[in-house]
XYZ file of N, CA and C in Angstrom:
816
model
N 107.011 120.287 143.017
C 106.113 119.748 142.022
C 106.897 119.474 140.738
N 106.765 118.241 140.228
C 107.461 117.874 139.014
C 106.491 117.923 137.843
N 106.905 118.565 136.741
C 106.116 118.556 135.528
C 106.319 117.262 134.770
N 105.586 117.126 133.678
C 105.688 115.905 132.878
C 107.075 115.747 132.262
N 107.802 116.858 132.133
C 109.155 116.802 131.621
C 110.172 116.506 132.714
N 109.696 116.204 133.932
C 110.508 115.844 135.090
C 111.308 117.015 135.631
N 110.963 118.212 135.235
C 111.581 119.395 135.829
C 110.876 119.691 137.142
N 111.660 119.989 138.167
C 111.112 120.317 139.475
C 110.824 121.826 139.522
N 109.554 122.177 139.623
C 109.159 123.586 139.679
C 108.983 123.991 141.141
N 109.707 125.040 141.554
C 109.743 125.429 142.953
C 108.687 126.479 143.267
N 108.238 126.467 144.499
C 107.357 127.503 145.002
C 108.202 128.710 145.411
N 107.588 129.882 145.559
C 108.347 131.033 146.054
C 109.044 130.768 147.391
N 108.380 130.052 148.287
C 109.011 129.758 149.582
C 110.246 128.876 149.396
N 110.177 127.891 148.519
C 111.333 127.044 148.258
C 112.472 127.851 147.640
N 112.145 128.794 146.773
C 113.178 129.660 146.205
C 113.833 130.517 147.278
N 113.060 130.959 148.246
C 113.642 131.759 149.323
C 114.633 130.932 150.142
N 114.320 129.646 150.350
C 115.275 128.785 151.053
C 116.526 128.582 150.197
N 116.334 128.413 148.884
C 117.480 128.274 147.993
C 118.337 129.542 148.001
N 117.718 130.678 148.188
C 118.484 131.914 148.314
C 119.380 131.863 149.548
N 118.868 131.320 150.652
C 119.701 131.181 151.845
C 120.895 130.274 151.566
N 120.651 129.164 150.861
C 121.763 128.287 150.481
C 122.720 129.020 149.552
N 122.160 129.812 148.634
C 122.995 130.548 147.696
C 123.901 131.552 148.379
N 123.424 132.182 149.442
C 124.260 133.143 150.158
C 125.380 132.454 150.936
N 125.129 131.238 151.424
C 126.218 130.462 152.032
C 127.293 130.180 150.984
N 126.862 129.803 149.783
C 127.816 129.541 148.708
C 128.595 130.807 148.366
N 127.901 131.936 148.295
C 128.588 133.197 148.015
C 129.639 133.477 149.087
N 129.298 133.228 150.343
C 130.250 133.451 151.441
C 131.472 132.545 151.313
N 131.239 131.268 151.016
C 132.382 130.346 150.968
C 133.279 130.649 149.774
N 132.683 131.028 148.645
C 133.517 131.361 147.487
C 134.303 132.649 147.726
N 133.669 133.631 148.374
C 134.403 134.859 148.710
C 135.569 134.553 149.654
N 135.327 133.694 150.642
C 136.374 133.357 151.601
C 137.528 132.628 150.923
N 137.205 131.717 150.015
C 138.263 131.001 149.294
C 139.029 131.961 148.390
N 138.303 132.815 147.679
C 138.960 133.763 146.770
C 139.995 134.620 147.518
N 139.656 135.044 148.721
C 140.562 135.891 149.501
C 141.860 135.172 149.873
N 141.813 133.839 149.897
C 142.985 133.065 150.316
C 143.793 132.514 149.147
N 143.337 132.712 147.920
C 144.071 132.200 146.760
C 145.295 133.080 146.523
N 146.460 132.513 146.712
C 147.712 133.240 146.523
C 148.843 132.207 146.421
N 149.981 132.610 145.882
C 151.104 131.678 145.780
C 151.496 131.109 147.136
N 151.744 129.804 147.143
C 152.180 129.130 148.362
C 151.077 128.445 149.133
N 149.826 128.718 148.793
C 148.695 128.089 149.473
C 148.323 126.807 148.729
N 148.082 125.740 149.473
C 147.696 124.486 148.834
C 146.192 124.467 148.576
N 145.787 123.675 147.605
C 144.358 123.560 147.324
C 143.619 122.889 148.482
N 144.296 122.037 149.249
C 143.672 121.449 150.438
C 143.370 122.521 151.479
N 144.270 123.488 151.621
C 144.031 124.587 152.564
C 142.822 125.407 152.131
N 142.645 125.597 150.838
C 141.480 126.332 150.342
C 140.191 125.554 150.610
N 140.241 124.251 150.482
C 139.069 123.432 150.801
C 138.712 123.555 152.276
N 139.724 123.640 153.138
C 139.467 123.790 154.574
C 138.776 125.117 154.875
N 139.116 126.160 154.139
C 138.437 127.444 154.297
C 136.958 127.298 153.982
N 136.651 126.627 152.873
C 135.255 126.404 152.503
C 134.522 125.592 153.556
N 135.181 124.575 154.082
C 134.564 123.734 155.110
C 134.188 124.559 156.331
N 135.054 125.489 156.716
C 134.772 126.315 157.872
C 133.575 127.216 157.668
N 133.435 127.800 156.483
C 132.292 128.671 156.203
C 130.991 127.876 156.243
N 130.996 126.701 155.639
C 129.792 125.865 155.627
C 129.395 125.488 157.049
N 130.363 125.076 157.857
C 130.075 124.689 159.238
C 129.548 125.857 160.049
N 130.176 127.017 159.896
C 129.752 128.197 160.654
C 128.323 128.612 160.304
N 127.912 128.348 159.072
C 126.565 128.709 158.631
C 125.518 127.677 159.048
N 125.947 126.546 159.592
C 125.013 125.487 159.928
C 124.448 124.796 158.705
N 125.171 124.905 157.580
C 124.752 124.286 156.325
C 125.490 122.958 156.137
N 125.237 122.313 155.024
C 125.858 121.040 154.684
C 126.497 121.163 153.308
N 127.635 120.526 153.119
C 128.268 120.504 151.798
C 127.515 119.539 150.889
N 127.208 119.998 149.677
C 126.618 119.087 148.700
C 127.660 118.477 147.769
N 128.923 118.869 147.920
C 129.989 118.272 147.123
C 130.633 117.090 147.848
N 130.837 117.224 149.159
C 131.528 116.189 149.917
C 130.756 114.878 149.846
N 131.429 113.830 149.365
C 130.878 112.481 149.213
C 129.843 112.356 148.102
N 129.709 113.382 147.265
C 128.817 113.279 146.109
C 129.445 112.316 145.112
N 128.833 111.136 144.963
C 129.399 110.055 144.139
C 130.853 109.786 144.529
N 131.169 110.000 145.808
C 132.507 109.722 146.305
C 133.476 110.886 146.242
N 133.038 112.079 145.818
C 133.969 113.214 145.748
C 134.453 113.535 147.165
N 135.774 113.709 147.360
C 136.324 113.760 148.719
C 136.500 115.158 149.320
N 135.878 116.188 148.769
C 136.136 117.542 149.268
C 134.874 118.390 149.193
N 134.979 119.614 149.751
C 133.821 120.530 149.801
C 133.742 121.417 148.576
N 134.866 121.629 147.906
C 134.888 122.414 146.674
C 135.732 121.683 145.643
N 135.461 121.969 144.377
C 136.343 121.552 143.297
C 137.293 122.705 143.022
N 138.580 122.425 142.941
C 139.571 123.440 142.623
C 140.371 122.951 141.423
N 140.202 123.649 140.320
C 140.809 123.247 139.047
C 141.802 124.316 138.627
N 143.000 123.906 138.264
C 144.095 124.840 138.018
C 144.618 124.676 136.591
N 144.721 125.791 135.892
C 145.319 125.880 134.557
C 144.583 125.009 133.543
N 145.142 123.884 133.122
C 144.491 123.055 132.095
C 143.373 122.185 132.666
N 143.183 122.224 133.983
C 142.064 121.503 134.592
C 140.794 122.330 134.389
N 139.806 121.732 133.768
C 138.583 122.457 133.414
C 137.616 122.504 134.589
N 137.419 121.345 135.221
C 136.406 121.242 136.274
C 136.678 119.977 137.078
N 136.124 119.921 138.283
C 136.147 118.731 139.155
C 137.532 118.401 139.711
N 138.407 119.400 139.771
C 139.709 119.168 140.378
C 139.577 118.881 141.872
N 140.313 117.891 142.354
C 140.252 117.481 143.757
C 141.303 118.247 144.561
N 140.909 118.967 145.601
C 141.896 119.653 146.443
C 142.872 118.657 147.075
N 144.117 119.102 147.210
C 145.138 118.225 147.783
C 146.418 118.985 148.041
N 147.540 118.375 147.724
C 148.840 118.949 148.035
C 149.304 119.997 147.038
N 148.638 120.128 145.915
C 149.063 121.088 144.902
C 149.111 122.495 145.501
N 150.183 123.211 145.213
C 150.388 124.559 145.735
C 150.166 125.568 144.610
N 149.416 126.611 144.909
C 149.157 127.659 143.938
C 150.446 128.410 143.624
N 150.658 128.706 142.331
C 151.854 129.391 141.881
C 151.481 130.688 141.167
N 152.433 131.638 141.080
C 152.153 132.883 140.351
C 151.712 132.590 138.913
N 150.696 133.325 138.460
C 150.208 133.173 137.099
C 149.220 132.058 136.883
N 148.920 131.266 137.911
C 147.948 130.180 137.753
C 146.545 130.722 137.483
N 145.814 130.004 136.651
C 144.374 130.207 136.521
C 143.708 129.221 137.475
N 142.960 129.746 138.431
C 142.343 128.920 139.470
C 140.829 129.030 139.361
N 140.166 127.891 139.195
C 138.699 127.833 139.157
C 138.205 127.110 140.397
N 137.233 127.711 141.079
C 136.686 127.151 142.312
C 135.182 126.991 142.148
N 134.698 125.780 142.372
C 133.283 125.441 142.234
C 132.818 124.911 143.582
N 131.775 125.521 144.150
C 131.336 125.109 145.480
C 129.828 125.135 145.622
N 129.364 124.463 146.668
C 127.926 124.416 146.901
C 127.605 124.189 148.359
N 126.311 124.302 148.678
C 125.852 124.092 150.047
C 124.377 123.727 150.028
N 123.946 123.068 151.114
C 122.544 122.692 151.302
C 122.040 123.363 152.564
N 120.869 123.987 152.461
C 120.171 124.565 153.608
C 118.749 124.017 153.616
N 118.377 123.348 154.695
C 117.030 122.788 154.838
C 116.607 121.968 153.626
N 117.568 121.218 153.067
C 117.261 120.301 151.974
C 117.325 120.908 150.594
N 117.658 122.200 150.489
C 117.688 122.872 149.189
C 119.102 123.344 148.875
N 119.461 123.283 147.592
C 120.854 123.396 147.165
C 121.184 124.736 146.526
N 122.453 125.123 146.680
C 123.059 126.225 145.934
C 124.343 125.741 145.295
N 124.728 126.335 144.156
C 125.902 125.883 143.399
C 126.414 127.076 142.599
N 127.706 127.359 142.700
C 128.276 128.512 142.003
C 129.768 128.279 141.800
N 130.362 129.031 140.876
C 131.791 128.877 140.582
C 132.353 130.190 140.065
N 133.666 130.363 140.257
C 134.375 131.499 139.685
C 135.764 131.055 139.265
N 136.379 131.859 138.412
C 137.783 131.684 138.046
C 138.518 132.986 138.267
N 139.810 132.883 138.537
C 140.657 134.052 138.721
C 142.071 133.700 138.276
N 142.865 134.746 138.027
C 144.259 134.544 137.658
C 145.132 135.125 138.766
N 146.053 134.313 139.253
C 146.972 134.742 140.308
C 148.048 135.634 139.681
N 148.343 136.806 140.243
C 149.441 137.623 139.709
C 150.744 136.821 139.751
N 151.640 137.038 138.781
C 151.551 137.943 137.643
C 150.845 137.245 136.497
N 149.809 137.910 135.977
C 148.889 137.258 135.069
C 149.299 137.437 133.616
N 149.121 136.391 132.837
C 149.214 136.463 131.386
C 147.967 137.193 130.886
N 148.106 138.250 130.084
C 146.923 138.954 129.594
C 145.923 138.043 128.881
N 146.418 137.003 128.199
C 145.506 136.082 127.524
C 144.662 135.304 128.529
N 145.225 135.010 129.699
C 144.451 134.336 130.743
C 143.404 135.276 131.330
N 143.771 136.542 131.493
C 142.797 137.514 131.988
C 141.628 137.645 131.020
N 141.918 137.632 129.717
C 140.843 137.685 128.724
C 139.969 136.447 128.802
N 140.588 135.298 128.972
C 139.834 134.050 129.099
C 138.845 134.122 130.256
N 139.316 134.575 131.409
C 138.452 134.670 132.584
C 137.355 135.708 132.362
N 137.722 136.848 131.802
C 136.735 137.910 131.562
C 135.631 137.446 130.616
N 136.011 136.807 129.528
C 135.018 136.373 128.540
C 134.128 135.276 129.109
N 134.698 134.376 129.896
C 133.891 133.306 130.485
C 132.839 133.880 131.423
N 133.243 134.842 132.249
C 132.269 135.455 133.150
C 131.193 136.210 132.374
N 131.606 136.945 131.359
C 130.630 137.709 130.588
C 129.680 136.779 129.828
N 130.199 135.644 129.352
C 129.329 134.673 128.672
C 128.272 134.132 129.626
N 128.678 133.891 130.881
C 127.684 133.452 131.875
C 126.585 134.492 132.038
N 126.975 135.765 132.188
C 125.963 136.809 132.384
C 125.094 136.973 131.148
N 125.664 136.783 129.970
C 124.852 136.841 128.745
C 123.800 135.740 128.752
N 124.185 134.547 129.210
C 123.222 133.448 129.294
C 122.144 133.711 130.324
N 122.543 134.244 131.488
C 121.553 134.548 132.524
C 120.605 135.634 132.036
N 121.139 136.670 131.357
C 120.288 137.740 130.834
C 119.287 137.192 129.825
N 119.722 136.256 128.988
C 118.811 135.665 128.005
C 117.679 134.909 128.685
N 117.975 134.303 129.826
C 116.952 133.550 130.550
C 115.793 134.451 130.959
N 116.064 135.722 131.186
C 115.024 136.647 131.653
C 113.896 136.814 130.645
N 114.200 136.668 129.363
C 113.183 136.869 128.324
C 112.973 135.643 127.443
N 113.696 134.568 127.717
C 113.656 133.396 126.839
C 112.297 132.712 126.870
N 111.887 132.233 125.727
C 110.713 131.368 125.636
C 111.130 129.910 125.814
N 112.271 129.555 125.234
C 112.811 128.193 125.310
C 114.216 128.240 125.896
N 114.584 127.180 126.594
C 115.857 127.167 127.306
C 117.048 127.187 126.352
N 116.862 126.710 125.129
C 117.950 126.736 124.163
C 118.461 128.127 123.865
N 117.652 129.147 124.135
C 118.082 130.525 123.890
C 119.213 130.934 124.839
N 119.311 130.281 125.991
C 120.423 130.557 126.903
C 121.733 130.123 126.256
N 121.783 128.925 125.718
C 122.981 128.450 125.035
C 123.340 129.300 123.831
N 122.332 129.763 123.113
C 122.591 130.635 121.965
C 123.260 131.929 122.408
N 122.779 132.500 123.514
C 123.356 133.751 124.007
C 124.797 133.559 124.471
N 125.075 132.457 125.146
C 126.445 132.166 125.576
C 127.349 132.004 124.361
N 126.892 131.228 123.385
C 127.660 130.990 122.162
C 127.958 132.308 121.449
N 126.948 133.168 121.334
C 127.143 134.445 120.657
C 128.155 135.315 121.390
N 128.114 135.320 122.728
C 129.045 136.122 123.505
C 130.477 135.638 123.320
N 130.664 134.337 123.281
C 132.007 133.778 123.097
C 132.512 134.066 121.689
N 131.649 133.879 120.701
C 132.044 134.126 119.307
C 132.442 135.582 119.099
N 131.686 136.495 119.696
C 131.975 137.918 119.524
C 133.281 138.319 120.188
N 133.688 137.581 121.209
C 134.875 137.959 121.978
C 136.177 137.482 121.365
N 136.118 136.496 120.464
C 137.357 136.036 119.860
C 137.490 134.535 119.814
N 138.732 134.066 119.782
C 139.039 132.672 119.474
C 139.189 131.842 120.746
N 138.073 131.549 121.397
C 138.058 130.666 122.555
C 137.139 129.490 122.268
N 137.421 128.365 122.913
C 136.610 127.174 122.705
C 135.622 126.954 123.831
N 134.433 126.495 123.498
C 133.410 126.155 124.487
C 133.455 124.654 124.738
N 133.641 124.264 125.991
C 133.621 122.841 126.348
C 132.173 122.355 126.261
N 131.927 121.367 125.411
C 130.560 120.925 125.154
C 130.114 119.779 126.049
N 131.081 119.002 126.586
C 130.695 117.798 127.335
C 130.064 118.112 128.681
N 130.331 119.290 129.214
C 129.851 119.637 130.549
C 128.979 120.880 130.441
N 127.773 120.788 130.997
C 126.765 121.820 130.789
C 126.110 122.206 132.106
N 125.271 123.230 132.057
C 124.499 123.611 133.222
C 123.360 122.638 133.468
N 122.571 122.918 134.504
C 121.602 121.921 134.956
C 120.544 122.555 135.835
N 119.456 121.833 136.004
C 118.494 122.216 137.014
C 119.065 121.983 138.402
N 118.526 122.721 139.370
C 118.985 122.593 140.757
C 117.810 122.866 141.679
N 117.785 122.209 142.830
C 116.686 122.408 143.773
C 116.826 121.486 144.963
N 115.969 120.471 145.048
C 116.062 119.506 146.130
C 117.201 118.517 145.902
N 117.840 118.582 144.742
C 119.086 117.877 144.442
C 120.005 118.854 143.723
N 121.302 118.572 143.746
C 122.245 119.492 143.114
C 122.152 119.451 141.599
N 121.970 118.262 141.046
C 121.869 118.122 139.589
C 120.522 117.506 139.236
N 119.748 118.238 138.464
C 118.419 117.810 138.044
C 118.221 118.159 136.565
N 117.205 117.579 135.934
C 116.803 118.093 134.627
C 116.314 119.532 134.780
N 116.464 120.339 133.734
C 116.970 120.012 132.402
C 118.448 120.368 132.267
N 119.113 119.830 131.231
C 120.439 120.308 130.875
C 120.331 121.729 130.325
N 121.340 122.547 130.634
C 121.412 123.911 130.109
C 122.668 123.995 129.253
N 122.504 123.937 127.938
C 123.648 123.912 127.036
C 124.340 125.270 127.018
N 125.642 125.227 126.753
C 126.448 126.442 126.673
C 126.770 126.814 125.232
N 126.015 126.301 124.295
C 126.308 126.500 122.879
C 125.010 126.388 122.075
N 125.074 126.868 120.864
C 123.939 126.830 119.949
C 123.763 125.401 119.427
N 122.541 124.935 119.426
C 122.255 123.588 118.920
C 120.893 123.606 118.232
N 120.545 122.491 117.651
C 119.235 122.393 117.015
C 118.126 122.094 118.001
N 118.476 121.944 119.279
C 117.484 121.580 120.292
C 116.961 122.841 120.957
N 115.647 123.079 120.864
C 115.066 124.293 121.440
C 115.001 124.235 122.959
N 114.924 123.040 123.504
C 114.831 122.886 124.946
C 113.425 123.110 125.456
N 113.203 122.852 126.752
C 111.878 123.040 127.337
C 111.498 124.516 127.411
N 110.217 124.763 127.563
C 109.766 126.134 127.758
C 110.269 126.662 129.093
N 110.641 127.914 129.112
C 111.041 128.564 130.358
C 109.778 128.960 131.104
N 109.654 128.449 132.321
C 108.440 128.665 133.111
C 108.795 129.096 134.527
N 107.921 129.901 135.160
C 108.139 130.217 136.571
C 108.254 128.947 137.404
N 109.159 128.962 138.366
C 109.421 127.801 139.200
C 110.690 127.066 138.827
N 111.243 127.355 137.633
C 112.518 126.751 137.242
C 113.652 127.371 138.048
N 114.577 126.541 138.504
C 115.840 127.011 139.066
C 116.956 126.295 138.322
N 117.895 127.082 137.794
C 118.889 126.559 136.868
C 120.284 127.034 137.236
N 121.263 126.156 137.096
C 122.671 126.519 137.229
C 123.224 126.739 135.828
N 123.635 127.963 135.556
C 124.177 128.324 134.241
C 125.681 128.439 134.391
N 126.452 127.634 133.598
C 127.888 127.526 133.872
C 128.729 127.225 132.636
N 129.074 128.259 131.869
C 129.984 128.027 130.743
C 131.402 127.721 131.199
N 132.069 126.878 130.411
C 133.483 126.555 130.610
C 134.184 126.781 129.268
N 135.173 127.667 129.277
C 135.870 128.026 128.052
C 137.348 127.677 128.166
N 137.974 127.476 127.005
C 139.400 127.151 126.955
C 140.089 128.014 125.914
N 141.397 128.180 126.086
C 142.176 128.983 125.143
C 142.538 128.208 123.883
N 142.408 126.901 123.919
C 142.767 126.074 122.775
C 141.605 125.248 122.296
N 141.879 123.993 121.968
C 140.824 123.082 121.526
C 139.988 122.641 122.725
N 138.670 122.579 122.579
C 137.805 122.249 123.719
C 137.631 120.754 123.965
N 138.560 119.957 123.489
C 138.503 118.515 123.720
C 139.081 118.211 125.100
N 138.389 117.363 125.858
C 138.815 117.088 127.227
C 138.958 115.582 127.477
N 139.628 115.274 128.587
C 139.709 113.907 129.063
C 139.676 113.942 130.585
N 139.444 112.790 131.203
C 139.370 112.692 132.657
C 140.617 111.970 133.162
N 141.252 112.522 134.193
C 142.465 111.920 134.742
C 142.158 110.618 135.479
N 143.200 109.951 135.905
C 143.063 108.635 136.546
C 142.350 108.703 137.890
N 142.188 109.903 138.469
C 141.422 110.003 139.719
C 139.915 109.888 139.491
N 139.523 109.778 138.206
C 138.114 109.628 137.797
C 137.281 110.876 138.049
N 137.916 111.998 138.329
C 137.209 113.254 138.553
C 137.743 114.403 137.713
N 139.033 114.656 137.775
C 139.591 115.876 137.210
C 139.522 115.862 135.688
N 138.829 116.862 135.140
C 138.679 117.014 133.696
C 139.731 118.005 133.208
N 140.530 117.606 132.219
C 141.600 118.458 131.693
C 141.462 118.601 130.181
N 142.042 119.668 129.651
C 142.104 119.815 128.199
C 143.159 118.868 127.640
N 142.866 118.269 126.514
C 143.799 117.321 125.903
C 145.055 118.032 125.432
N 144.905 119.256 124.923
C 146.066 119.974 124.392
C 146.814 120.793 125.442
N 146.370 120.724 126.708
C 147.045 121.444 127.776
C 146.702 122.920 127.864
N 145.747 123.381 127.066
C 145.379 124.796 127.115
C 144.628 125.115 128.394
N 144.696 126.371 128.801
C 144.096 126.790 130.061
C 142.589 126.990 129.927
N 141.910 126.807 131.072
C 140.452 126.821 131.080
C 139.937 127.745 132.163
N 138.677 128.196 132.007
C 138.000 128.998 133.021
C 136.548 128.552 133.115
N 135.942 128.828 134.267
C 134.592 128.319 134.577
C 133.899 129.313 135.498
N 132.699 129.738 135.109
C 131.857 130.558 135.977
C 130.473 129.943 136.050
N 129.814 130.125 137.209
C 128.492 129.525 137.411
C 127.701 130.320 138.443
N 126.397 130.459 138.190
C 125.457 130.937 139.196
C 124.181 130.101 139.124
N 123.523 129.974 140.264
C 122.190 129.360 140.334
C 121.152 130.471 140.232
N 120.177 130.290 139.343
C 119.228 131.348 139.003
C 117.798 130.827 139.127
N 116.934 131.617 139.742
C 115.514 131.275 139.864
C 114.703 132.087 138.865
N 113.757 131.409 138.219
C 112.774 132.062 137.357
C 111.447 132.046 138.103
N 110.854 133.217 138.303
C 109.568 133.276 138.994
C 108.635 134.208 138.240
N 107.432 134.361 138.729
C 106.413 135.099 137.988
C 106.810 136.547 137.740
N 107.662 137.116 138.617
C 108.049 138.512 138.470
C 109.323 138.739 137.692
N 110.092 137.690 137.408
C 111.355 137.853 136.695
C 112.366 136.808 137.104
N 113.648 137.179 137.138
C 114.697 136.245 137.546
C 115.449 136.810 138.748
N 116.047 135.881 139.495
C 116.769 136.207 140.726
C 117.991 135.306 140.776
N 119.180 135.885 140.803
C 120.412 135.098 140.859
C 120.664 134.749 142.313
N 120.411 133.496 142.648
C 120.363 133.075 144.050
C 121.730 133.059 144.713
N 122.792 132.867 143.940
C 124.134 132.730 144.499
C 124.964 133.999 144.356
N 124.365 135.079 143.872
C 125.044 136.379 143.805
C 124.559 137.236 144.963
N 125.493 137.850 145.671
C 125.118 138.599 146.868
C 124.120 139.716 146.554
N 124.279 140.355 145.375
C 123.359 141.431 144.987
C 122.205 140.923 144.133
N 122.029 139.607 144.121
C 120.962 139.021 143.308
C 121.240 139.039 141.830
N 122.442 139.459 141.448
C 122.811 139.527 140.034
C 122.661 140.906 139.432
N 122.351 141.914 140.255
C 122.049 143.247 139.730
C 123.199 143.824 138.904
N 124.420 143.762 139.416
C 125.546 144.367 138.708
C 125.849 143.643 137.401
N 125.871 142.311 137.438
C 126.192 141.553 136.236
C 125.157 141.702 135.141
N 123.889 141.843 135.524
C 122.813 141.915 134.537
C 122.517 143.326 134.065
N 122.960 144.327 134.830
C 122.704 145.712 134.425
C 123.303 146.011 133.057
N 124.450 145.405 132.752
C 125.101 145.631 131.449
C 124.251 145.117 130.307
N 123.311 144.220 130.618
C 122.447 143.647 129.582
C 121.030 144.220 129.644
N 120.849 145.246 130.448
C 119.537 145.869 130.537
C 118.489 145.030 131.226
N 118.925 144.102 132.079
C 118.002 143.205 132.777
C 117.954 143.598 134.248
N 116.752 143.655 134.783
C 116.563 144.015 136.188
C 116.303 142.743 136.996
N 116.982 142.634 138.112
C 116.765 141.511 139.012
C 115.511 141.768 139.846
N 114.716 140.702 140.050
C 113.494 140.819 140.824
C 113.517 139.766 141.928
N 113.941 140.134 143.149
C 113.890 139.175 144.258
C 112.451 138.844 144.625
N 112.269 137.681 145.227
C 110.959 137.333 145.781
C 110.892 137.876 147.190
N 109.898 138.708 147.458
C 109.790 139.358 148.768
C 109.519 138.306 149.852
């Protein structure tokens, strides 16, 4: 059901199907994470994701999306998002961001993580840690928010409190459901826009992207890969989250988001 604001509000049954898609995404990201090490190519990591999706009987929502040629985006170091898997080989100390998704019975899941390959620069470890914590701060805010803009405020506050990192403004979170990208936009920063009211039935992908330097980006000649202009390293975390009458449920987290949200005093409420 679409509201007048064109947001697709899901039924509990539709959210349960999205949870199934979310668990496929969790499986594929876990499988890829286990294989990230020096000497492995990003194409090999994409093949791992393809195998998990096939074994689950699901469909990739990234492959052929506006022509994207792979099942996951793999972005390394100064690549912020939308990196295309290929011949690039992972090296020690790389910051690797993996963004993946899946479709089950017509409903979508979307999630991302970043990690640092040993031997890690402590500044890169801080970048990854703060980006993940900013995501959880935004998800926690969603649990009590009246307006969606409060999610961006919470992310912004978490980043500001952590130190001197930049928030990439051009790329934001989004609604998700019967399509991978839907209204509304979910900003990762404080703005004058309050956003739509948070209502049961909303499903949202919350995904901050932070950089160690200036947050100005450009797109490479492949028309996909987004990089920082100054060459600074970037990190990206994302989860798909359902808002329902009883609370929130992180659809792409294996524990429903319980561990990440416990630090913020928020309880996850699955739909039975």
